[in-house]
PDB file of C-alpha atoms in Angstrom:
ATOM      1  CA  MET A   1     -28.239  25.795 -16.480  1.00  0.00           C
ATOM      2  CA  ARG A   2     -30.912  28.414 -17.023  1.00  0.00           C
ATOM      3  CA  VAL A   3     -32.162  27.806 -20.544  1.00  0.00           C
ATOM      4  CA  LEU A   4     -34.328  29.970 -22.795  1.00  0.00           C
ATOM      5  CA  LEU A   5     -36.287  27.845 -25.280  1.00  0.00           C
ATOM      6  CA  VAL A   6     -37.822  29.765 -28.198  1.00  0.00           C
ATOM      7  CA  GLU A   7     -40.002  27.276 -30.072  1.00  0.00           C
ATOM      8  CA  ASP A   8     -43.471  27.708 -31.584  1.00  0.00           C
ATOM      9  CA  GLU A   9     -44.270  23.967 -31.707  1.00  0.00           C
ATOM     10  CA  ARG A  10     -45.771  23.785 -28.230  1.00  0.00           C
ATOM     11  CA  PRO A  11     -45.821  19.972 -27.843  1.00  0.00           C
ATOM     12  CA  LEU A  12     -42.140  19.819 -28.782  1.00  0.00           C
ATOM     13  CA  ALA A  13     -41.320  22.756 -26.523  1.00  0.00           C
ATOM     14  CA  GLU A  14     -43.075  21.106 -23.593  1.00  0.00           C
ATOM     15  CA  MET A  15     -41.297  17.809 -24.230  1.00  0.00           C
ATOM     16  CA  VAL A  16     -37.914  19.548 -24.239  1.00  0.00           C
ATOM     17  CA  ARG A  17     -38.844  21.592 -21.149  1.00  0.00           C
ATOM     18  CA  ARG A  18     -39.799  18.483 -19.196  1.00  0.00           C
ATOM     19  CA  GLY A  19     -36.650  16.667 -20.246  1.00  0.00           C
ATOM     20  CA  LEU A  20     -34.401  19.551 -19.249  1.00  0.00           C
ATOM     21  CA  ALA A  21     -36.265  19.973 -15.954  1.00  0.00           C
ATOM     22  CA  ARG A  22     -35.676  16.296 -15.164  1.00  0.00           C
ATOM     23  CA  GLU A  23     -31.960  16.962 -15.640  1.00  0.00           C
ATOM     24  CA  GLY A  24     -32.151  19.804 -13.093  1.00  0.00           C
ATOM     25  CA  HIS A  25     -32.164  22.741 -15.515  1.00  0.00           C
ATOM     26  CA  SER A  26     -34.390  25.806 -15.288  1.00  0.00           C
ATOM     27  CA  VAL A  27     -36.296  26.514 -18.515  1.00  0.00           C
ATOM     28  CA  ASP A  28     -38.016  29.703 -19.679  1.00  0.00           C
ATOM     29  CA  MET A  29     -40.118  29.446 -22.832  1.00  0.00           C
ATOM     30  CA  ALA A  30     -41.285  31.767 -25.598  1.00  0.00           C
ATOM     31  CA  HIS A  31     -43.472  30.705 -28.519  1.00  0.00           C
ATOM     32  CA  ASP A  32     -42.995  33.534 -31.011  1.00  0.00           C
ATOM     33  CA  GLY A  33     -40.198  35.710 -32.328  1.00  0.00           C
ATOM     34  CA  PRO A  34     -40.876  39.031 -30.528  1.00  0.00           C
ATOM     35  CA  ALA A  35     -41.313  37.341 -27.138  1.00  0.00           C
ATOM     36  CA  GLY A  36     -38.179  35.303 -27.715  1.00  0.00           C
ATOM     37  CA  LEU A  37     -36.151  38.382 -28.610  1.00  0.00           C
ATOM     38  CA  GLU A  38     -37.337  40.264 -25.544  1.00  0.00           C
ATOM     39  CA  ALA A  39     -36.435  37.378 -23.246  1.00  0.00           C
ATOM     40  CA  ALA A  40     -33.053  36.784 -24.896  1.00  0.00           C
ATOM     41  CA  LEU A  41     -32.059  40.459 -24.767  1.00  0.00           C
ATOM     42  CA  ALA A  42     -32.292  40.338 -20.984  1.00  0.00           C
ATOM     43  CA  GLY A  43     -29.127  38.209 -21.052  1.00  0.00           C
ATOM     44  CA  ALA A  44     -30.236  36.251 -18.001  1.00  0.00           C
ATOM     45  CA  HIS A  45     -29.755  32.779 -19.498  1.00  0.00           C
ATOM     46  CA  ASP A  46     -26.796  30.433 -19.811  1.00  0.00           C
ATOM     47  CA  VAL A  47     -27.892  29.251 -23.254  1.00  0.00           C
ATOM     48  CA  VAL A  48     -30.657  29.938 -25.787  1.00  0.00           C
ATOM     49  CA  ILE A  49     -32.284  27.183 -27.859  1.00  0.00           C
ATOM     50  CA  LEU A  50     -33.671  29.070 -30.832  1.00  0.00           C
ATOM     51  CA  ASP A  51     -35.943  27.794 -33.596  1.00  0.00           C
ATOM     52  CA  ILE A  52     -35.479  29.391 -37.032  1.00  0.00           C
ATOM     53  CA  MET A  53     -39.072  29.372 -38.296  1.00  0.00           C
ATOM     54  CA  LEU A  54     -40.966  31.489 -35.756  1.00  0.00           C
ATOM     55  CA  PRO A  55     -44.085  33.655 -36.069  1.00  0.00           C
ATOM     56  CA  GLY A  56     -43.502  37.393 -35.920  1.00  0.00           C
ATOM     57  CA  LEU A  57     -39.695  37.301 -36.210  1.00  0.00           C
ATOM     58  CA  SER A  58     -37.420  34.576 -37.532  1.00  0.00           C
ATOM     59  CA  GLY A  59     -34.680  32.979 -35.465  1.00  0.00           C
ATOM     60  CA  TYR A  60     -32.124  34.417 -37.900  1.00  0.00           C
ATOM     61  CA  ARG A  61     -33.292  37.972 -37.166  1.00  0.00           C
ATOM     62  CA  ILE A  62     -33.395  37.337 -33.423  1.00  0.00           C
ATOM     63  CA  LEU A  63     -29.821  36.055 -33.519  1.00  0.00           C
ATOM     64  CA  GLN A  64     -28.692  39.015 -35.617  1.00  0.00           C
ATOM     65  CA  ARG A  65     -30.247  41.514 -33.190  1.00  0.00           C
ATOM     66  CA  LEU A  66     -28.789  39.771 -30.162  1.00  0.00           C
ATOM     67  CA  ARG A  67     -25.249  39.945 -31.503  1.00  0.00           C
ATOM     68  CA  ALA A  68     -25.709  43.536 -32.685  1.00  0.00           C
ATOM     69  CA  ALA A  69     -26.809  44.433 -29.146  1.00  0.00           C
ATOM     70  CA  GLY A  70     -23.688  42.810 -27.683  1.00  0.00           C
ATOM     71  CA  VAL A  71     -25.556  39.856 -26.136  1.00  0.00           C
ATOM     72  CA  TRP A  72     -23.206  36.881 -26.470  1.00  0.00           C
ATOM     73  CA  THR A  73     -25.263  34.203 -24.740  1.00  0.00           C
ATOM     74  CA  PRO A  74     -24.499  30.892 -26.498  1.00  0.00           C
ATOM     75  CA  VAL A  75     -27.211  30.058 -29.054  1.00  0.00           C
ATOM     76  CA  LEU A  76     -28.120  26.621 -30.357  1.00  0.00           C
ATOM     77  CA  MET A  77     -30.292  26.829 -33.480  1.00  0.00           C
ATOM     78  CA  LEU A  78     -33.026  24.195 -33.493  1.00  0.00           C
ATOM     79  CA  THR A  79     -34.770  23.783 -36.843  1.00  0.00           C
ATOM     80  CA  ALA A  80     -36.528  21.545 -39.314  1.00  0.00           C
ATOM     81  CA  LYS A  81     -34.505  23.122 -42.138  1.00  0.00           C
ATOM     82  CA  ASP A  82     -31.769  20.696 -43.137  1.00  0.00           C
ATOM     83  CA  GLY A  83     -29.455  22.326 -45.637  1.00  0.00           C
ATOM     84  CA  GLU A  84     -25.821  23.383 -45.676  1.00  0.00           C
ATOM     85  CA  TYR A  85     -26.668  26.972 -46.649  1.00  0.00           C
ATOM     86  CA  ASP A  86     -29.153  27.315 -43.770  1.00  0.00           C
ATOM     87  CA  GLU A  87     -26.509  25.980 -41.406  1.00  0.00           C
ATOM     88  CA  ALA A  88     -23.850  28.317 -42.814  1.00  0.00           C
ATOM     89  CA  ASP A  89     -26.192  31.320 -42.460  1.00  0.00           C
ATOM     90  CA  ALA A  90     -26.794  30.478 -38.816  1.00  0.00           C
ATOM     91  CA  PHE A  91     -23.082  30.267 -38.007  1.00  0.00           C
ATOM     92  CA  ASP A  92     -22.254  33.428 -39.957  1.00  0.00           C
ATOM     93  CA  LEU A  93     -24.874  35.352 -37.964  1.00  0.00           C
ATOM     94  CA  GLY A  94     -23.326  34.235 -34.680  1.00  0.00           C
ATOM     95  CA  ALA A  95     -24.868  30.862 -33.769  1.00  0.00           C
ATOM     96  CA  ASP A  96     -22.743  28.574 -31.612  1.00  0.00           C
ATOM     97  CA  ASP A  97     -24.301  25.276 -32.656  1.00  0.00           C
ATOM     98  CA  TYR A  98     -27.044  23.870 -34.898  1.00  0.00           C
ATOM     99  CA  LEU A  99     -29.353  20.890 -34.432  1.00  0.00           C
ATOM    100  CA  THR A 100     -31.850  19.578 -36.997  1.00  0.00           C
ATOM    101  CA  LYS A 101     -35.256  18.136 -36.102  1.00  0.00           C
ATOM    102  CA  PRO A 102     -35.994  15.373 -35.350  1.00  0.00           C
ATOM    103  CA  PHE A 103     -33.178  15.105 -32.843  1.00  0.00           C
ATOM    104  CA  SER A 104     -32.032  12.902 -30.006  1.00  0.00           C
ATOM    105  CA  PHE A 105     -32.605  14.407 -26.571  1.00  0.00           C
ATOM    106  CA  VAL A 106     -29.332  12.816 -25.430  1.00  0.00           C
ATOM    107  CA  VAL A 107     -27.514  14.702 -28.205  1.00  0.00           C
ATOM    108  CA  LEU A 108     -29.303  17.942 -27.285  1.00  0.00           C
ATOM    109  CA  LEU A 109     -28.104  17.616 -23.688  1.00  0.00           C
ATOM    110  CA  ALA A 110     -24.553  16.930 -24.829  1.00  0.00           C
ATOM    111  CA  ARG A 111     -24.597  19.986 -27.107  1.00  0.00           C
ATOM    112  CA  LEU A 112     -25.872  22.180 -24.256  1.00  0.00           C
ATOM    113  CA  ARG A 113     -23.117  20.950 -21.945  1.00  0.00           C
ATOM    114  CA  ALA A 114     -20.527  21.700 -24.627  1.00  0.00           C
ATOM    115  CA  LEU A 115     -21.892  25.221 -25.095  1.00  0.00           C
ATOM    116  CA  GLN A 116     -21.779  25.849 -21.362  1.00  0.00           C
ATOM    117  CA  ARG A 117     -18.126  24.736 -21.215  1.00  0.00           C
ATOM    118  CA  ARG A 118     -17.191  27.030 -24.104  1.00  0.00           C
ATOM    119  CA  ALA A 119     -19.097  30.059 -22.803  1.00  0.00           C
ATOM    120  CA  GLY A 120     -16.783  32.869 -21.740  1.00  0.00           C
ATOM    121  CA  ASP A 121     -17.102  36.236 -20.084  1.00  0.00           C
ATOM    122  CA  ALA A 122     -18.943  39.139 -21.689  1.00  0.00           C
ATOM    123  CA  ARG A 123     -17.186  40.191 -24.866  1.00  0.00           C
ATOM    124  CA  PRO A 124     -16.030  43.764 -25.490  1.00  0.00           C
ATOM    125  CA  SER A 125     -17.905  45.691 -28.167  1.00  0.00           C
ATOM    126  CA  VAL A 126     -14.744  46.576 -30.156  1.00  0.00           C
ATOM    127  CA  LEU A 127     -11.436  44.694 -30.073  1.00  0.00           C
ATOM    128  CA  THR A 128      -8.225  46.672 -30.506  1.00  0.00           C
ATOM    129  CA  VAL A 129      -4.623  45.591 -31.051  1.00  0.00           C
ATOM    130  CA  GLY A 130      -2.408  48.548 -31.975  1.00  0.00           C
ATOM    131  CA  ASP A 131      -4.180  50.416 -34.789  1.00  0.00           C
ATOM    132  CA  LEU A 132      -6.158  47.298 -35.772  1.00  0.00           C
ATOM    133  CA  LYS A 133      -9.799  47.423 -34.702  1.00  0.00           C
ATOM    134  CA  LEU A 134     -12.480  44.727 -35.050  1.00  0.00           C
ATOM    135  CA  ASP A 135     -16.165  45.373 -34.369  1.00  0.00           C
ATOM    136  CA  PRO A 136     -17.949  42.007 -33.879  1.00  0.00           C
ATOM    137  CA  ALA A 137     -21.467  43.442 -33.886  1.00  0.00           C
ATOM    138  CA  ARG A 138     -21.043  45.360 -37.153  1.00  0.00           C
ATOM    139  CA  HIS A 139     -18.670  42.815 -38.696  1.00  0.00           C
ATOM    140  CA  ARG A 140     -16.133  45.484 -39.671  1.00  0.00           C
ATOM    141  CA  VAL A 141     -12.334  45.624 -39.451  1.00  0.00           C
ATOM    142  CA  PHE A 142     -10.095  48.697 -39.721  1.00  0.00           C
ATOM    143  CA  ARG A 143      -6.332  49.125 -39.948  1.00  0.00           C
ATOM    144  CA  GLY A 144      -6.042  52.756 -38.907  1.00  0.00           C
ATOM    145  CA  ASP A 145      -8.592  54.602 -41.029  1.00  0.00           C
ATOM    146  CA  THR A 146      -8.645  51.949 -43.765  1.00  0.00           C
ATOM    147  CA  GLU A 147     -11.429  49.375 -43.731  1.00  0.00           C
ATOM    148  CA  VAL A 148     -10.372  45.796 -44.446  1.00  0.00           C
ATOM    149  CA  THR A 149     -12.865  43.371 -45.996  1.00  0.00           C
ATOM    150  CA  LEU A 150     -12.783  39.803 -44.666  1.00  0.00           C
ATOM    151  CA  THR A 151     -14.863  36.714 -45.391  1.00  0.00           C
ATOM    152  CA  PRO A 152     -16.905  35.357 -42.449  1.00  0.00           C
ATOM    153  CA  ARG A 153     -14.336  32.624 -41.778  1.00  0.00           C
ATOM    154  CA  GLU A 154     -11.397  35.036 -41.966  1.00  0.00           C
ATOM    155  CA  PHE A 155     -13.260  37.375 -39.637  1.00  0.00           C
ATOM    156  CA  GLY A 156     -13.776  34.542 -37.147  1.00  0.00           C
ATOM    157  CA  VAL A 157     -10.084  33.615 -37.174  1.00  0.00           C
ATOM    158  CA  LEU A 158      -9.015  37.222 -36.636  1.00  0.00           C
ATOM    159  CA  GLU A 159     -11.610  37.767 -33.911  1.00  0.00           C
ATOM    160  CA  HIS A 160     -10.404  34.722 -31.972  1.00  0.00           C
ATOM    161  CA  LEU A 161      -6.773  35.816 -32.228  1.00  0.00           C
ATOM    162  CA  MET A 162      -7.629  39.365 -31.115  1.00  0.00           C
ATOM    163  CA  ARG A 163      -9.673  38.140 -28.159  1.00  0.00           C
ATOM    164  CA  HIS A 164      -6.546  36.294 -27.021  1.00  0.00           C
ATOM    165  CA  ALA A 165      -4.005  38.970 -27.985  1.00  0.00           C
ATOM    166  CA  GLY A 166      -0.597  38.308 -26.455  1.00  0.00           C
ATOM    167  CA  GLU A 167      -1.462  34.653 -25.813  1.00  0.00           C
ATOM    168  CA  VAL A 168      -0.343  31.608 -27.756  1.00  0.00           C
ATOM    169  CA  VAL A 169      -3.322  30.106 -29.595  1.00  0.00           C
ATOM    170  CA  THR A 170      -3.035  26.641 -31.156  1.00  0.00           C
ATOM    171  CA  LYS A 171      -4.546  25.576 -34.461  1.00  0.00           C
ATOM    172  CA  THR A 172      -6.890  23.302 -32.550  1.00  0.00           C
ATOM    173  CA  ASP A 173      -8.067  26.226 -30.412  1.00  0.00           C
ATOM    174  CA  ILE A 174      -8.908  28.223 -33.526  1.00  0.00           C
ATOM    175  CA  LEU A 175     -10.575  25.252 -35.196  1.00  0.00           C
ATOM    176  CA  ARG A 176     -12.849  24.671 -32.203  1.00  0.00           C
ATOM    177  CA  ALA A 177     -13.749  28.345 -31.902  1.00  0.00           C
ATOM    178  CA  VAL A 178     -14.326  29.227 -35.568  1.00  0.00           C
ATOM    179  CA  TRP A 179     -15.349  26.040 -37.369  1.00  0.00           C
ATOM    180  CA  ASP A 180     -18.533  24.248 -36.338  1.00  0.00           C
ATOM    181  CA  ALA A 181     -18.541  21.344 -33.917  1.00  0.00           C
ATOM    182  CA  HIS A 182     -18.997  18.791 -36.697  1.00  0.00           C
ATOM    183  CA  TYR A 183     -15.963  19.737 -38.823  1.00  0.00           C
ATOM    184  CA  GLU A 184     -13.895  16.642 -39.560  1.00  0.00           C
ATOM    185  CA  GLY A 185     -11.301  18.018 -41.981  1.00  0.00           C
ATOM    186  CA  GLU A 186      -7.604  18.705 -41.521  1.00  0.00           C
ATOM    187  CA  VAL A 187      -6.436  21.083 -38.791  1.00  0.00           C
ATOM    188  CA  ASN A 188      -4.028  22.661 -41.310  1.00  0.00           C
ATOM    189  CA  VAL A 189      -6.970  24.533 -42.830  1.00  0.00           C
ATOM    190  CA  VAL A 190      -6.310  27.020 -40.007  1.00  0.00           C
ATOM    191  CA  GLU A 191      -2.842  27.716 -41.434  1.00  0.00           C
ATOM    192  CA  VAL A 192      -4.417  28.536 -44.789  1.00  0.00           C
ATOM    193  CA  TYR A 193      -6.872  31.009 -43.272  1.00  0.00           C
ATOM    194  CA  VAL A 194      -4.249  32.672 -41.099  1.00  0.00           C
ATOM    195  CA  GLY A 195      -2.351  33.261 -44.347  1.00  0.00           C
ATOM    196  CA  TYR A 196      -5.437  34.836 -45.922  1.00  0.00           C
ATOM    197  CA  VAL A 197      -5.866  37.131 -42.915  1.00  0.00           C
ATOM    198  CA  ARG A 198      -2.209  38.188 -42.946  1.00  0.00           C
ATOM    199  CA  ARG A 199      -2.428  39.141 -46.611  1.00  0.00           C
ATOM    200  CA  LYS A 200      -5.307  41.487 -45.800  1.00  0.00           C
ATOM    201  CA  ILE A 201      -4.473  43.041 -42.419  1.00  0.00           C
ATOM    202  CA  ASP A 202      -0.657  43.079 -42.544  1.00  0.00           C
ATOM    203  CA  ALA A 203       0.880  42.798 -46.017  1.00  0.00           C
ATOM    204  CA  PRO A 204      -0.697  45.956 -47.533  1.00  0.00           C
ATOM    205  CA  PHE A 205       0.349  47.990 -44.490  1.00  0.00           C
ATOM    206  CA  GLY A 206       3.894  46.672 -44.017  1.00  0.00           C
ATOM    207  CA  THR A 207       3.064  45.289 -40.575  1.00  0.00           C
ATOM    208  CA  THR A 208       3.378  41.938 -38.817  1.00  0.00           C
ATOM    209  CA  SER A 209       0.770  41.369 -36.127  1.00  0.00           C
ATOM    210  CA  ILE A 210       0.320  37.572 -36.219  1.00  0.00           C
ATOM    211  CA  GLU A 211       3.392  35.680 -35.065  1.00  0.00           C
ATOM    212  CA  THR A 212       3.927  31.996 -35.873  1.00  0.00           C
ATOM    213  CA  LEU A 213       5.429  29.845 -33.130  1.00  0.00           C
ATOM    214  CA  ARG A 214       6.625  26.741 -34.934  1.00  0.00           C
ATOM    215  CA  GLY A 215       5.025  23.591 -33.574  1.00  0.00           C
ATOM    216  CA  VAL A 216       2.935  25.595 -31.108  1.00  0.00           C
ATOM    217  CA  GLY A 217       0.525  28.012 -32.774  1.00  0.00           C
ATOM    218  CA  TYR A 218       0.019  31.745 -33.288  1.00  0.00           C
ATOM    219  CA  ARG A 219       0.150  34.915 -31.212  1.00  0.00           C
ATOM    220  CA  MET A 220      -1.475  38.277 -31.933  1.00  0.00           C
ATOM    221  CA  VAL A 221       0.821  41.197 -31.080  1.00  0.00           C
ATOM    222  CA  GLU A 222       1.049  44.917 -31.677  1.00  0.00           C
ATOM    223  CA  PRO A 223       3.186  45.513 -34.793  1.00  0.00           C
TER     224      PRO A 223
END
């Protein structure tokens, strides 16, 4: 992998760089927010390891600007902040994973491998299924000319279904894509959120765009 490491703690950054190099990975480094943003915007990396507390520009703002610019390189947030709200903020802004310092290098490697496996092709700027439009960068959804307000989790469920429009998507697929890697609850939570989404994008408009295939999963179709 070609990795971009944005970390202002230079001894830690060097330790991680050496470890990744020993595993055969190429590592570029930046030690402040503006330099990290510039390097990440180039989109030349397989994954970005991004600290939250950076001089000049926080990791949150870097992540926000990357996603707004349509750069979907997988991002692993690396931070000393250990709180559920910090973690939730990172995922809502578009992070793919989150690791709290101090961390195990073995776990870091495993997380990077998982991100590489999940990484897909470049994502379109606006997703469209019939008259339903979803803009990932601006976090907005429209049914025709009417804007529909979704929670971050509902938005993630709808986005995943729209990216795989016409395909059968299982509950497990949605859970892996939308919930974080450490979720250990019931898979049926997906059914609940699909219901929430239907009540917002379909019920008020008399449409049916999410089909249920009993025992299999869901499929996004044009109404």
